[in-house]
Amino acid sequence: QVRLVESGGGLVQSGRDLRLSCVFSGGKFSDYPAAWFRQAPGKEREYVAGISWTGDHTCPADSVKGRFTSSRDNAKNTMWLQMNSRKPEDTAVYYCAADRAGPGCLESEYKYWGQGTQVTVSS
């Protein structure tokens, strides 16, 4: 069974950098395109950034373009979301997701999800 576990969230001041991690298990990670999503309080979950099997970035969201970067190391079964120049509006629960059918930019395209990690950006 595929499992994803995020970590690295927390409370950080606006402008500070933060890197989230997502560890994959239960399959061959290199077979799974993956993505990051986030859900702010009172809002729907939205796509943030995706990454293909080989590490190519896919359809970055306009809200984070130039600030957030996804990456992966298939040998370590891990993907990351580097969050630079963070803003208070980046406060949300961040989720990693994966699916063999990808890569995609829609929530419905991903079968496997992590439990989420809270990121809070203070002004």
Coordinates of N, CA and C in Angstrom, one line a residue:
Q1 N 0.8 -1.2 0.0 CA 0.0 0.0 0.0 C 0.9 1.2 0.0
V2 N 0.6 2.1 -0.9 CA 1.4 3.4 -1.0 C 1.1 4.3 0.2
R3 N 2.1 4.9 0.7 CA 1.9 5.8 1.9 C 2.8 7.0 1.7
L4 N 2.3 8.1 2.0 CA 3.0 9.4 1.9 C 3.0 10.1 3.3
V5 N 4.1 10.5 3.8 CA 4.2 11.2 5.1 C 4.9 12.5 4.9
E6 N 4.2 13.6 5.2 CA 4.8 15.0 5.1 C 5.4 15.3 6.4
S7 N 6.4 16.2 6.4 CA 7.0 16.8 7.6 C 7.6 18.1 7.2
G8 N 8.0 18.9 8.3 CA 8.7 20.1 8.1 C 7.9 21.4 8.2
G9 N 6.6 21.2 8.5 CA 5.8 22.4 8.7 C 6.0 23.1 10.1
G10 N 5.4 24.2 10.3 CA 5.6 24.9 11.5 C 5.2 26.4 11.4
L11 N 5.5 27.1 12.4 CA 5.3 28.6 12.5 C 6.6 29.3 12.2
V12 N 6.5 30.1 11.1 CA 7.7 30.8 10.7 C 7.3 32.2 10.3
Q13 N 8.2 33.2 10.5 CA 7.9 34.6 10.1 C 7.9 34.7 8.6
S14 N 7.1 35.7 8.2 CA 7.0 36.0 6.7 C 8.4 36.3 6.2
G15 N 8.7 35.8 5.0 CA 10.0 36.1 4.4 C 11.0 35.0 4.6
R16 N 10.8 34.2 5.7 CA 11.7 33.2 6.0 C 11.5 32.0 5.1
D17 N 12.6 31.2 4.8 CA 12.4 30.1 3.9 C 12.1 28.8 4.8
L18 N 11.5 27.9 4.1 CA 11.1 26.6 4.8 C 11.1 25.5 3.7
R19 N 11.5 24.3 4.1 CA 11.4 23.2 3.2 C 10.6 22.1 3.8
L20 N 9.6 21.7 3.0 CA 8.7 20.5 3.4 C 9.3 19.3 2.8
S21 N 9.1 18.2 3.5 CA 9.5 16.9 3.0 C 8.3 16.0 2.9
C22 N 8.4 15.0 2.0 CA 7.4 14.0 1.8 C 8.1 12.7 1.5
V23 N 7.9 11.7 2.4 CA 8.5 10.4 2.2 C 7.5 9.4 1.7
F24 N 7.9 8.7 0.7 CA 7.0 7.8 0.0 C 7.4 6.3 0.3
S25 N 6.4 5.5 0.5 CA 6.7 4.1 0.7 C 5.6 3.2 0.1
G26 N 5.9 1.9 0.0 CA 4.8 1.0 -0.5 C 4.9 0.8 -2.0
G27 N 5.9 1.3 -2.7 CA 6.0 1.1 -4.1 C 7.3 1.6 -4.7
K28 N 7.4 1.7 -6.0 CA 8.6 2.3 -6.6 C 8.4 3.7 -6.9
F29 N 9.0 4.6 -6.1 CA 8.7 6.0 -6.2 C 8.9 6.6 -7.6
S30 N 9.9 6.1 -8.3 CA 10.2 6.6 -9.6 C 9.1 6.4 -10.6
D31 N 8.1 5.5 -10.3 CA 7.0 5.3 -11.1 C 5.9 6.3 -10.9
Y32 N 6.0 7.1 -9.9 CA 4.9 8.0 -9.5 C 5.2 9.5 -9.7
P33 N 4.6 10.1 -10.6 CA 4.6 11.6 -10.6 C 4.0 12.1 -9.3
A34 N 4.3 13.2 -8.9 CA 3.8 13.7 -7.6 C 3.6 15.2 -7.6
A35 N 2.9 15.7 -6.6 CA 2.6 17.1 -6.5 C 2.3 17.5 -5.1
W36 N 2.4 18.8 -4.9 CA 2.0 19.4 -3.6 C 0.7 20.2 -3.8
F37 N -0.1 20.1 -2.8 CA -1.4 20.9 -2.7 C -1.4 21.6 -1.4
R38 N -2.3 22.5 -1.2 CA -2.5 23.1 0.1 C -3.9 23.5 0.3
Q39 N -4.3 23.6 1.5 CA -5.7 24.0 1.9 C -5.6 25.0 3.0
A40 N -6.0 26.2 2.7 CA -6.1 27.3 3.7 C -7.4 27.2 4.4
P41 N -7.5 27.8 5.6 CA -8.7 27.8 6.4 C -9.9 28.3 5.6
G42 N -11.0 27.6 5.6 CA -12.1 28.1 4.9 C -12.1 28.1 3.4
K43 N -11.0 27.5 2.8 CA -10.9 27.5 1.4 C -10.8 26.0 0.9
E44 N -11.0 25.8 -0.4 CA -10.8 24.5 -1.0 C -9.3 24.2 -1.2
R45 N -9.0 23.0 -1.3 CA -7.6 22.6 -1.5 C -7.2 23.0 -2.9
E46 N -6.0 23.5 -3.0 CA -5.5 24.0 -4.3 C -4.2 23.4 -4.7
Y47 N -3.9 23.3 -5.9 CA -2.6 22.8 -6.4 C -1.6 23.8 -6.2
V48 N -0.4 23.4 -5.9 CA 0.8 24.2 -5.6 C 1.9 24.0 -6.7
A49 N 2.4 22.8 -6.7 CA 3.5 22.5 -7.6 C 3.6 21.0 -7.9
G50 N 4.0 20.6 -9.1 CA 4.1 19.2 -9.4 C 5.4 18.8 -9.9
I51 N 5.7 17.5 -9.9 CA 7.0 17.1 -10.4 C 6.8 15.7 -11.1
S52 N 7.5 15.6 -12.2 CA 7.3 14.4 -13.0 C 8.2 13.3 -12.5
W53 N 8.1 12.1 -13.1 CA 8.9 11.0 -12.7 C 10.4 11.3 -12.6
T54 N 10.9 12.1 -13.5 CA 12.3 12.4 -13.6 C 12.7 13.8 -13.0
G55 N 11.8 14.4 -12.4 CA 12.1 15.7 -11.7 C 11.8 16.9 -12.5
D56 N 11.1 16.8 -13.6 CA 10.7 18.0 -14.3 C 9.5 18.7 -13.6
H57 N 9.5 20.0 -13.5 CA 8.4 20.7 -12.9 C 7.2 20.7 -13.8
T58 N 6.1 20.6 -13.2 CA 4.9 20.6 -14.0 C 3.9 21.7 -13.5
C59 N 3.4 22.5 -14.4 CA 2.3 23.5 -14.2 C 2.4 24.2 -12.8
P60 N 3.4 25.0 -12.5 CA 3.4 25.6 -11.2 C 2.3 26.6 -11.1
A61 N 1.7 26.7 -9.9 CA 0.7 27.6 -9.7 C 1.2 29.1 -9.7
D62 N 0.4 30.0 -10.3 CA 0.8 31.4 -10.4 C 1.0 32.0 -9.0
S63 N 0.3 31.5 -8.0 CA 0.4 32.1 -6.7 C 1.8 31.8 -6.0
V64 N 2.5 30.8 -6.5 CA 3.8 30.5 -5.9 C 4.9 30.5 -6.9
K65 N 4.6 30.8 -8.1 CA 5.7 30.8 -9.2 C 6.8 31.7 -8.8
G66 N 8.0 31.2 -8.9 CA 9.2 32.0 -8.6 C 9.6 32.0 -7.1
R67 N 8.7 31.4 -6.3 CA 8.9 31.4 -4.8 C 9.1 29.9 -4.3
F68 N 8.2 29.0 -4.8 CA 8.2 27.7 -4.4 C 8.8 26.8 -5.5
T69 N 9.5 25.8 -5.1 CA 10.1 24.8 -6.0 C 10.0 23.4 -5.5
S70 N 9.5 22.5 -6.3 CA 9.4 21.1 -5.9 C 10.6 20.4 -6.5
S71 N 11.1 19.3 -5.8 CA 12.2 18.5 -6.2 C 12.0 17.1 -5.6
R72 N 12.7 16.2 -6.1 CA 12.6 14.8 -5.7 C 13.9 14.1 -5.8
D73 N 14.1 13.0 -5.0 CA 15.2 12.1 -5.1 C 14.6 10.7 -5.0
N74 N 14.6 10.1 -6.2 CA 13.9 8.8 -6.2 C 14.7 7.7 -5.4
A75 N 16.0 7.9 -5.3 CA 16.8 6.9 -4.5 C 16.4 7.0 -3.0
K76 N 16.0 8.2 -2.6 CA 15.7 8.4 -1.2 C 14.1 8.3 -0.9
N77 N 13.4 8.0 -2.0 CA 11.9 8.0 -1.9 C 11.3 9.2 -1.3
T78 N 11.9 10.4 -1.6 CA 11.5 11.6 -1.0 C 11.4 12.7 -2.0
M79 N 10.4 13.6 -1.7 CA 10.2 14.8 -2.5 C 10.2 16.0 -1.5
W80 N 10.5 17.2 -2.0 CA 10.5 18.3 -1.2 C 9.8 19.5 -1.8
L81 N 9.4 20.4 -1.0 CA 8.8 21.7 -1.5 C 9.6 22.8 -0.8
Q82 N 10.5 23.5 -1.5 CA 11.2 24.6 -1.0 C 10.4 25.8 -1.1
M83 N 10.1 26.4 0.0 CA 9.2 27.6 0.1 C 10.1 28.8 0.4
N84 N 10.3 29.7 -0.5 CA 11.1 30.9 -0.3 C 10.1 32.1 -0.3
S85 N 10.6 33.2 0.4 CA 9.8 34.4 0.4 C 8.4 34.2 0.7
R86 N 8.1 33.5 1.8 CA 6.8 33.1 2.2 C 6.0 34.3 2.7
K87 N 4.7 34.3 2.4 CA 3.8 35.3 2.8 C 2.7 34.8 3.7
P88 N 2.1 35.6 4.5 CA 1.0 35.2 5.4 C -0.1 34.4 4.6
E89 N -0.3 34.7 3.4 CA -1.4 34.0 2.6 C -0.9 32.6 2.2
D90 N 0.3 32.3 2.5 CA 0.8 30.9 2.3 C 0.4 30.0 3.4
T91 N -0.2 30.5 4.5 CA -0.6 29.7 5.6 C -1.7 28.7 5.2
A92 N -1.4 27.4 5.4 CA -2.3 26.4 5.0 C -1.8 25.0 5.5
V93 N -2.6 24.0 5.3 CA -2.1 22.6 5.5 C -1.6 22.2 4.1
Y94 N -0.4 21.7 4.1 CA 0.2 21.3 2.8 C 0.3 19.8 2.7
Y95 N -0.2 19.3 1.5 CA -0.3 17.9 1.3 C 0.6 17.5 0.1
C96 N 1.2 16.3 0.2 CA 1.8 15.7 -1.0 C 0.9 14.6 -1.5
A97 N 1.0 14.4 -2.8 CA 0.1 13.5 -3.5 C 0.9 12.8 -4.6
A98 N 0.5 11.6 -4.9 CA 1.2 10.8 -6.0 C 0.2 9.9 -6.7
D99 N 0.5 9.7 -8.0 CA -0.3 8.7 -8.7 C 0.5 8.3 -9.9
R100 N 0.4 7.0 -10.3 CA 1.1 6.5 -11.4 C 0.7 7.1 -12.8
A101 N -0.6 7.6 -12.8 CA -1.1 8.0 -14.1 C -0.7 9.4 -14.4
G102 N 0.0 10.1 -13.5 CA 0.3 11.5 -13.7 C 1.3 11.8 -14.8
P103 N 2.0 13.0 -14.8 CA 1.7 14.1 -13.9 C 0.5 14.9 -14.3
G104 N -0.1 15.5 -13.2 CA -1.3 16.3 -13.5 C -1.3 17.5 -12.5
C105 N -2.3 18.4 -12.8 CA -2.4 19.6 -12.0 C -3.7 19.6 -11.2
L106 N -4.5 18.6 -11.3 CA -5.8 18.6 -10.6 C -5.8 17.6 -9.5
E107 N -6.6 18.0 -8.4 CA -6.7 17.1 -7.3 C -7.2 15.7 -7.6
S108 N -8.1 15.7 -8.5 CA -8.8 14.4 -8.9 C -7.8 13.5 -9.6
E109 N -6.7 13.9 -10.0 CA -5.7 13.1 -10.8 C -4.8 12.3 -9.9
Y110 N -4.9 12.5 -8.5 CA -4.0 11.9 -7.6 C -4.8 11.0 -6.6
K111 N -4.3 9.8 -6.6 CA -5.0 8.7 -5.8 C -4.4 8.7 -4.4
Y112 N -3.1 8.9 -4.2 CA -2.5 8.7 -2.9 C -2.1 10.1 -2.3
W113 N -2.5 10.2 -1.0 CA -2.3 11.5 -0.3 C -1.6 11.3 1.1
G114 N -0.9 12.3 1.5 CA -0.3 12.3 2.8 C -1.4 12.9 3.8
Q115 N -1.0 12.9 5.0 CA -2.0 13.4 6.1 C -1.9 15.0 6.2
G116 N -0.9 15.6 5.6 CA -0.8 17.0 5.6 C 0.1 17.5 6.8
T117 N 0.7 18.7 6.5 CA 1.6 19.3 7.5 C 1.2 20.8 7.6
Q118 N 1.0 21.3 8.7 CA 0.5 22.7 8.9 C 1.7 23.7 8.7
V119 N 1.5 24.7 7.9 CA 2.5 25.7 7.7 C 1.8 27.0 8.1
T120 N 2.3 27.8 9.0 CA 1.7 29.0 9.4 C 2.8 30.1 9.3
V121 N 2.4 31.1 8.5 CA 3.3 32.2 8.2 C 2.8 33.5 9.0
S122 N 3.6 34.0 9.9 CA 3.2 35.2 10.6 C 3.8 36.4 9.9
S123 N 3.0 37.5 10.0 CA 3.5 38.8 9.4 C 4.4 39.5 10.2

